[in-house]
Amino acid sequence: MHHLTTPAPSFKSLLPSPPRHAPFLPNPRLLSLPPLPYSPSAAAGHSIHSFGLTSRDTDLSSSSAHCSTSLRNDAAVSHGKLRSFGPKVVDVATLGNLCVDIVLNVPELPPRQRDARLAYMERLSASPPDKRFWEAGGNCNVVIAAARLGLHCATIGHIGGEIYGQFLLDVLRDERIRMVEMTEDGDAVDTSSAAYETLLCWVLVDPLQRHGFCSRADFREDPAFSWMSKLSGPAKMAISQSKILFCNGYGFDEFSPGVVVSALDYAIEVGTSVFFDPGPRGRSLSNGTVEEQHALRQLLKMSDVLLLTSDEAESLTGIGDPVLAGQELLRNGVRTKWVIVKMGSKGSILVTASTISCAPAFKVDVMDTVGCGDSFVAAVAFGYIHNLPFVNTLAIANAVGAATAMGCGAGRHVATLERVIDILRESNIQEDDAFWKELLVRNVKTDHEVTFLSNMALNGSSNSPSHATLRNVVSELLPKLESARLEGKLAC
């Protein structure tokens, strides 16, 4: 499987799409296309304003029953999960990385020279392409996937007032996701400036199905929204009322390192768990400005959950073994509780201070891997919030990522709940015995409890891992997902 990713801010052409019926797991970044039938649960009577958030669109709802139970967690949860200093009425909020993808077939990808690429993009931007080529991108993938799992979601960032911004707001509203603006009415901002416009990402596909990404952020040395110097009041309110704040490396394309760190610090102050996925930007941030390097170190040390591909984990630690790399990130962390390593078609690993959990990928017919890593994050948040066993969290995350891979692009094409349930019921996992045996043999002789998702039931010993049977894991997950589906139907 090919990872369709591109390090920002540089433009990169990508490899062809993977073969069909390939075993699949997470893969980070954007792309996208048309709508889905399912909306997350919401019952009338609790508008966004009752939560104290300001929104660009109004009359979004939340389930009062949900708020009275799982949204109020006043005590720390076992093995270092949720901490809350007040009611948390939002499950997942994302910071920045909001954009509209324009997905176009082109005869050839843009030239590599900077000036030629800029001229190429300006020709594309001269007039808006047909709306059927537009899609919500970036962190919209995360919140749409999370909302379809029944989680209450918000996006914190900036969207301009032009046609692209209105499109993005409409998509978020249709998915019952709140948009919280990073600026306030009193801020001195030139709203007519191009720097205030919604960020566009041109997703270009050549006849060989190679992908390329470019946006105006590629041609700037400073962040796209460099005029933003602080968190707004509404943004702080949203963070304080969220259980999880998700940040990724692409947020640095929009906000200064100081703004990102201030969001991290404020989340810690108000007891909101922080998820961080450095993505391909981790490498450039680690070699970036002093401020970028400091921000990256803070996020790696102070986040509750880190999510990385095996290549990204090796890049940041210098350690090729994904388990050992995860353990190194844990040791270097101050608040880090989970490190999740995504290993493409092999599966995923979740490492804590005392456990190692492994889950192979599901086999599916792969159409497009773009957006799979984002939807994987959403499912990890689901497991974290619902206090699922670690291996169950990996199983549902693998299934959600696989369900997204079966669609054409991300945005409104990320995993549907129905498709996730079907994948779990089919329980067709890729058990690469040689790969997992080699990996686990290297790490099982530790003090860690090792659990492996398998079709077989085997008891662990000092020299072998415990096997969590897929049948049992699926039987525990399905009632939760069926409940989310029922709530969604009642809310429609």
PDB file of N, CA and C in Angstrom, residues 388-455:
ATOM      1  N   LEU A 388     -12.624   1.828  26.187  1.00  0.00           N
ATOM      2  CA  LEU A 388     -12.577   0.475  25.641  1.00  0.00           C
ATOM      3  C   LEU A 388     -11.233  -0.177  25.955  1.00  0.00           C
ATOM      4  N   PRO A 389     -11.191  -1.502  26.002  1.00  0.00           N
ATOM      5  CA  PRO A 389      -9.890  -2.173  26.081  1.00  0.00           C
ATOM      6  C   PRO A 389      -9.011  -1.735  24.907  1.00  0.00           C
ATOM      7  N   PHE A 390      -7.712  -1.716  25.129  1.00  0.00           N
ATOM      8  CA  PHE A 390      -6.810  -1.186  24.112  1.00  0.00           C
ATOM      9  C   PHE A 390      -6.958  -1.893  22.765  1.00  0.00           C
ATOM     10  N   VAL A 391      -7.014  -3.221  22.791  1.00  0.00           N
ATOM     11  CA  VAL A 391      -7.081  -3.965  21.536  1.00  0.00           C
ATOM     12  C   VAL A 391      -8.411  -3.709  20.835  1.00  0.00           C
ATOM     13  N   ASN A 392      -9.486  -3.448  21.596  1.00  0.00           N
ATOM     14  CA  ASN A 392     -10.778  -3.090  20.990  1.00  0.00           C
ATOM     15  C   ASN A 392     -10.684  -1.745  20.286  1.00  0.00           C
ATOM     16  N   THR A 393      -9.967  -0.804  20.918  1.00  0.00           N
ATOM     17  CA  THR A 393      -9.782   0.514  20.296  1.00  0.00           C
ATOM     18  C   THR A 393      -9.049   0.377  18.966  1.00  0.00           C
ATOM     19  N   LEU A 394      -7.998  -0.449  18.933  1.00  0.00           N
ATOM     20  CA  LEU A 394      -7.280  -0.657  17.675  1.00  0.00           C
ATOM     21  C   LEU A 394      -8.167  -1.330  16.635  1.00  0.00           C
ATOM     22  N   ALA A 395      -8.981  -2.271  17.058  1.00  0.00           N
ATOM     23  CA  ALA A 395      -9.843  -2.993  16.111  1.00  0.00           C
ATOM     24  C   ALA A 395     -10.831  -2.041  15.446  1.00  0.00           C
ATOM     25  N   ILE A 396     -11.486  -1.194  16.228  1.00  0.00           N
ATOM     26  CA  ILE A 396     -12.453  -0.279  15.617  1.00  0.00           C
ATOM     27  C   ILE A 396     -11.745   0.778  14.784  1.00  0.00           C
ATOM     28  N   ALA A 397     -10.550   1.213  15.208  1.00  0.00           N
ATOM     29  CA  ALA A 397      -9.811   2.196  14.420  1.00  0.00           C
ATOM     30  C   ALA A 397      -9.383   1.592  13.087  1.00  0.00           C
ATOM     31  N   ASN A 398      -8.913   0.343  13.106  1.00  0.00           N
ATOM     32  CA  ASN A 398      -8.566  -0.326  11.858  1.00  0.00           C
ATOM     33  C   ASN A 398      -9.779  -0.442  10.941  1.00  0.00           C
ATOM     34  N   ALA A 399     -10.932  -0.764  11.537  1.00  0.00           N
ATOM     35  CA  ALA A 399     -12.154  -0.932  10.739  1.00  0.00           C
ATOM     36  C   ALA A 399     -12.608   0.388  10.134  1.00  0.00           C
ATOM     37  N   VAL A 400     -12.533   1.470  10.893  1.00  0.00           N
ATOM     38  CA  VAL A 400     -12.954   2.776  10.379  1.00  0.00           C
ATOM     39  C   VAL A 400     -12.003   3.240   9.277  1.00  0.00           C
ATOM     40  N   GLY A 401     -10.699   3.049   9.477  1.00  0.00           N
ATOM     41  CA  GLY A 401      -9.754   3.392   8.427  1.00  0.00           C
ATOM     42  C   GLY A 401     -10.001   2.577   7.171  1.00  0.00           C
ATOM     43  N   ALA A 402     -10.285   1.291   7.331  1.00  0.00           N
ATOM     44  CA  ALA A 402     -10.546   0.420   6.186  1.00  0.00           C
ATOM     45  C   ALA A 402     -11.825   0.840   5.466  1.00  0.00           C
ATOM     46  N   ALA A 403     -12.852   1.226   6.230  1.00  0.00           N
ATOM     47  CA  ALA A 403     -14.114   1.660   5.629  1.00  0.00           C
ATOM     48  C   ALA A 403     -13.915   2.918   4.789  1.00  0.00           C
ATOM     49  N   THR A 404     -13.049   3.822   5.240  1.00  0.00           N
ATOM     50  CA  THR A 404     -12.749   5.013   4.451  1.00  0.00           C
ATOM     51  C   THR A 404     -12.003   4.640   3.172  1.00  0.00           C
ATOM     52  N   ALA A 405     -11.109   3.663   3.251  1.00  0.00           N
ATOM     53  CA  ALA A 405     -10.343   3.243   2.071  1.00  0.00           C
ATOM     54  C   ALA A 405     -11.232   2.653   0.988  1.00  0.00           C
ATOM     55  N   MET A 406     -12.412   2.177   1.361  1.00  0.00           N
ATOM     56  CA  MET A 406     -13.322   1.579   0.389  1.00  0.00           C
ATOM     57  C   MET A 406     -14.072   2.639  -0.410  1.00  0.00           C
ATOM     58  N   GLY A 407     -14.027   3.897   0.037  1.00  0.00           N
ATOM     59  CA  GLY A 407     -14.696   4.973  -0.678  1.00  0.00           C
ATOM     60  C   GLY A 407     -13.751   5.670  -1.631  1.00  0.00           C
ATOM     61  N   CYS A 408     -14.276   6.692  -2.309  1.00  0.00           N
ATOM     62  CA  CYS A 408     -13.476   7.451  -3.269  1.00  0.00           C
ATOM     63  C   CYS A 408     -13.167   8.810  -2.666  1.00  0.00           C
ATOM     64  N   GLY A 409     -12.033   8.922  -1.988  1.00  0.00           N
ATOM     65  CA  GLY A 409     -11.673  10.171  -1.346  1.00  0.00           C
ATOM     66  C   GLY A 409     -12.213  10.263   0.056  1.00  0.00           C
ATOM     67  N   ALA A 410     -11.986  11.405   0.696  1.00  0.00           N
ATOM     68  CA  ALA A 410     -12.372  11.583   2.099  1.00  0.00           C
ATOM     69  C   ALA A 410     -13.500  12.606   2.204  1.00  0.00           C
ATOM     70  N   GLY A 411     -13.409  13.551   3.176  1.00  0.00           N
ATOM     71  CA  GLY A 411     -14.492  14.519   3.364  1.00  0.00           C
ATOM     72  C   GLY A 411     -15.792  13.808   3.658  1.00  0.00           C
ATOM     73  N   ARG A 412     -16.806  14.057   2.836  1.00  0.00           N
ATOM     74  CA  ARG A 412     -18.096  13.398   3.038  1.00  0.00           C
ATOM     75  C   ARG A 412     -18.060  11.923   2.633  1.00  0.00           C
ATOM     76  N   HIS A 413     -16.904  11.449   2.163  1.00  0.00           N
ATOM     77  CA  HIS A 413     -16.767  10.047   1.792  1.00  0.00           C
ATOM     78  C   HIS A 413     -16.023   9.232   2.828  1.00  0.00           C
ATOM     79  N   VAL A 414     -15.736   9.782   4.005  1.00  0.00           N
ATOM     80  CA  VAL A 414     -15.108   8.960   5.037  1.00  0.00           C
ATOM     81  C   VAL A 414     -16.092   7.898   5.497  1.00  0.00           C
ATOM     82  N   ALA A 415     -15.627   7.030   6.360  1.00  0.00           N
ATOM     83  CA  ALA A 415     -16.375   5.840   6.750  1.00  0.00           C
ATOM     84  C   ALA A 415     -17.801   6.147   7.199  1.00  0.00           C
ATOM     85  N   THR A 416     -18.743   5.361   6.702  1.00  0.00           N
ATOM     86  CA  THR A 416     -20.091   5.375   7.259  1.00  0.00           C
ATOM     87  C   THR A 416     -20.161   4.335   8.377  1.00  0.00           C
ATOM     88  N   LEU A 417     -21.040   4.562   9.315  1.00  0.00           N
ATOM     89  CA  LEU A 417     -21.190   3.614  10.422  1.00  0.00           C
ATOM     90  C   LEU A 417     -21.620   2.244   9.905  1.00  0.00           C
ATOM     91  N   GLU A 418     -22.484   2.238   8.906  1.00  0.00           N
ATOM     92  CA  GLU A 418     -22.952   0.967   8.351  1.00  0.00           C
ATOM     93  C   GLU A 418     -21.795   0.153   7.773  1.00  0.00           C
ATOM     94  N   ARG A 419     -20.885   0.845   7.079  1.00  0.00           N
ATOM     95  CA  ARG A 419     -19.756   0.128   6.473  1.00  0.00           C
ATOM     96  C   ARG A 419     -18.804  -0.391   7.546  1.00  0.00           C
ATOM     97  N   VAL A 420     -18.606   0.377   8.599  1.00  0.00           N
ATOM     98  CA  VAL A 420     -17.746  -0.065   9.704  1.00  0.00           C
ATOM     99  C   VAL A 420     -18.320  -1.322  10.348  1.00  0.00           C
ATOM    100  N   ILE A 421     -19.627  -1.309  10.582  1.00  0.00           N
ATOM    101  CA  ILE A 421     -20.280  -2.480  11.190  1.00  0.00           C
ATOM    102  C   ILE A 421     -20.132  -3.699  10.283  1.00  0.00           C
ATOM    103  N   ASP A 422     -20.292  -3.500   8.979  1.00  0.00           N
ATOM    104  CA  ASP A 422     -20.142  -4.625   8.041  1.00  0.00           C
ATOM    105  C   ASP A 422     -18.733  -5.201   8.090  1.00  0.00           C
ATOM    106  N   ILE A 423     -17.735  -4.341   8.139  1.00  0.00           N
ATOM    107  CA  ILE A 423     -16.347  -4.819   8.182  1.00  0.00           C
ATOM    108  C   ILE A 423     -16.093  -5.626   9.450  1.00  0.00           C
ATOM    109  N   LEU A 424     -16.596  -5.135  10.572  1.00  0.00           N
ATOM    110  CA  LEU A 424     -16.407  -5.871  11.821  1.00  0.00           C
ATOM    111  C   LEU A 424     -17.128  -7.211  11.783  1.00  0.00           C
ATOM    112  N   ARG A 425     -18.318  -7.229  11.230  1.00  0.00           N
ATOM    113  CA  ARG A 425     -19.065  -8.498  11.166  1.00  0.00           C
ATOM    114  C   ARG A 425     -18.355  -9.510  10.266  1.00  0.00           C
ATOM    115  N   GLU A 426     -17.787  -9.027   9.155  1.00  0.00           N
ATOM    116  CA  GLU A 426     -17.079  -9.943   8.255  1.00  0.00           C
ATOM    117  C   GLU A 426     -15.798 -10.483   8.892  1.00  0.00           C
ATOM    118  N   SER A 427     -15.173  -9.674   9.751  1.00  0.00           N
ATOM    119  CA  SER A 427     -14.004 -10.103  10.541  1.00  0.00           C
ATOM    120  C   SER A 427     -12.911 -10.737   9.684  1.00  0.00           C
ATOM    121  N   ASN A 428     -12.619 -10.108   8.573  1.00  0.00           N
ATOM    122  CA  ASN A 428     -11.604 -10.633   7.659  1.00  0.00           C
ATOM    123  C   ASN A 428     -10.303  -9.873   7.875  1.00  0.00           C
ATOM    124  N   ILE A 429      -9.466 -10.381   8.789  1.00  0.00           N
ATOM    125  CA  ILE A 429      -8.225  -9.668   9.102  1.00  0.00           C
ATOM    126  C   ILE A 429      -7.046 -10.334   8.417  1.00  0.00           C
ATOM    127  N   GLN A 430      -6.026  -9.515   8.190  1.00  0.00           N
ATOM    128  CA  GLN A 430      -4.790  -9.969   7.554  1.00  0.00           C
ATOM    129  C   GLN A 430      -3.828 -10.415   8.652  1.00  0.00           C
ATOM    130  N   GLU A 431      -3.724 -11.714   8.849  1.00  0.00           N
ATOM    131  CA  GLU A 431      -2.830 -12.223   9.888  1.00  0.00           C
ATOM    132  C   GLU A 431      -1.491 -12.616   9.252  1.00  0.00           C
ATOM    133  N   ASP A 432      -0.581 -11.689   9.277  1.00  0.00           N
ATOM    134  CA  ASP A 432       0.768 -11.925   8.758  1.00  0.00           C
ATOM    135  C   ASP A 432       1.606 -12.494   9.902  1.00  0.00           C
ATOM    136  N   ASP A 433       1.518 -13.794  10.058  1.00  0.00           N
ATOM    137  CA  ASP A 433       2.112 -14.447  11.224  1.00  0.00           C
ATOM    138  C   ASP A 433       3.616 -14.193  11.327  1.00  0.00           C
ATOM    139  N   ALA A 434       4.304 -14.237  10.200  1.00  0.00           N
ATOM    140  CA  ALA A 434       5.758 -14.072  10.234  1.00  0.00           C
ATOM    141  C   ALA A 434       6.136 -12.673  10.722  1.00  0.00           C
ATOM    142  N   PHE A 435       5.423 -11.663  10.217  1.00  0.00           N
ATOM    143  CA  PHE A 435       5.719 -10.289  10.616  1.00  0.00           C
ATOM    144  C   PHE A 435       5.478 -10.091  12.108  1.00  0.00           C
ATOM    145  N   TRP A 436       4.304 -10.499  12.581  1.00  0.00           N
ATOM    146  CA  TRP A 436       3.961 -10.264  13.990  1.00  0.00           C
ATOM    147  C   TRP A 436       4.822 -11.111  14.927  1.00  0.00           C
ATOM    148  N   LYS A 437       5.124 -12.322  14.518  1.00  0.00           N
ATOM    149  CA  LYS A 437       5.964 -13.178  15.368  1.00  0.00           C
ATOM    150  C   LYS A 437       7.333 -12.539  15.571  1.00  0.00           C
ATOM    151  N   GLU A 438       7.916 -12.056  14.470  1.00  0.00           N
ATOM    152  CA  GLU A 438       9.228 -11.423  14.574  1.00  0.00           C
ATOM    153  C   GLU A 438       9.162 -10.180  15.457  1.00  0.00           C
ATOM    154  N   LEU A 439       8.123  -9.367  15.257  1.00  0.00           N
ATOM    155  CA  LEU A 439       7.993  -8.140  16.041  1.00  0.00           C
ATOM    156  C   LEU A 439       7.791  -8.440  17.521  1.00  0.00           C
ATOM    157  N   LEU A 440       6.908  -9.386  17.817  1.00  0.00           N
ATOM    158  CA  LEU A 440       6.561  -9.655  19.210  1.00  0.00           C
ATOM    159  C   LEU A 440       7.664 -10.413  19.940  1.00  0.00           C
ATOM    160  N   VAL A 441       8.367 -11.288  19.237  1.00  0.00           N
ATOM    161  CA  VAL A 441       9.466 -12.013  19.888  1.00  0.00           C
ATOM    162  C   VAL A 441      10.506 -11.033  20.410  1.00  0.00           C
ATOM    163  N   ARG A 442      10.726  -9.968  19.654  1.00  0.00           N
ATOM    164  CA  ARG A 442      11.712  -8.967  20.075  1.00  0.00           C
ATOM    165  C   ARG A 442      11.265  -8.212  21.321  1.00  0.00           C
ATOM    166  N   ASN A 443       9.957  -8.156  21.558  1.00  0.00           N
ATOM    167  CA  ASN A 443       9.460  -7.285  22.622  1.00  0.00           C
ATOM    168  C   ASN A 443       8.705  -7.995  23.740  1.00  0.00           C
ATOM    169  N   VAL A 444       8.430  -9.300  23.585  1.00  0.00           N
ATOM    170  CA  VAL A 444       7.627  -9.983  24.587  1.00  0.00           C
ATOM    171  C   VAL A 444       8.409 -10.282  25.860  1.00  0.00           C
ATOM    172  N   LYS A 445       9.738 -10.286  25.768  1.00  0.00           N
ATOM    173  CA  LYS A 445      10.551 -10.578  26.955  1.00  0.00           C
ATOM    174  C   LYS A 445      10.766  -9.327  27.796  1.00  0.00           C
ATOM    175  N   THR A 446       9.726  -8.586  27.947  1.00  0.00           N
ATOM    176  CA  THR A 446       9.764  -7.381  28.769  1.00  0.00           C
ATOM    177  C   THR A 446       8.743  -7.532  29.882  1.00  0.00           C
ATOM    178  N   ASP A 447       8.657  -6.515  30.716  1.00  0.00           N
ATOM    179  CA  ASP A 447       7.668  -6.551  31.797  1.00  0.00           C
ATOM    180  C   ASP A 447       6.290  -6.128  31.316  1.00  0.00           C
ATOM    181  N   HIS A 448       6.156  -5.806  30.016  1.00  0.00           N
ATOM    182  CA  HIS A 448       4.877  -5.343  29.493  1.00  0.00           C
ATOM    183  C   HIS A 448       3.912  -6.506  29.267  1.00  0.00           C
ATOM    184  N   GLU A 449       2.646  -6.244  29.500  1.00  0.00           N
ATOM    185  CA  GLU A 449       1.595  -7.196  29.140  1.00  0.00           C
ATOM    186  C   GLU A 449       1.329  -7.027  27.645  1.00  0.00           C
ATOM    187  N   VAL A 450       1.488  -8.105  26.880  1.00  0.00           N
ATOM    188  CA  VAL A 450       1.350  -8.039  25.426  1.00  0.00           C
ATOM    189  C   VAL A 450       0.064  -8.740  25.008  1.00  0.00           C
ATOM    190  N   THR A 451      -0.765  -8.030  24.222  1.00  0.00           N
ATOM    191  CA  THR A 451      -2.028  -8.588  23.737  1.00  0.00           C
ATOM    192  C   THR A 451      -2.073  -8.466  22.219  1.00  0.00           C
ATOM    193  N   PHE A 452      -2.505  -9.552  21.558  1.00  0.00           N
ATOM    194  CA  PHE A 452      -2.542  -9.594  20.101  1.00  0.00           C
ATOM    195  C   PHE A 452      -3.931 -10.001  19.642  1.00  0.00           C
ATOM    196  N   LEU A 453      -4.513  -9.199  18.716  1.00  0.00           N
ATOM    197  CA  LEU A 453      -5.838  -9.526  18.169  1.00  0.00           C
ATOM    198  C   LEU A 453      -5.696 -10.636  17.147  1.00  0.00           C
ATOM    199  N   SER A 454      -6.452 -11.715  17.339  1.00  0.00           N
ATOM    200  CA  SER A 454      -6.269 -12.900  16.517  1.00  0.00           C
ATOM    201  C   SER A 454      -7.584 -13.638  16.367  1.00  0.00           C
ATOM    202  N   ASN A 455      -7.648 -14.489  15.356  1.00  0.00           N
ATOM    203  CA  ASN A 455      -8.808 -15.375  15.218  1.00  0.00           C
ATOM    204  C   ASN A 455      -8.738 -16.552  16.180  1.00  0.00           C
TER     205      ASN A 455
END
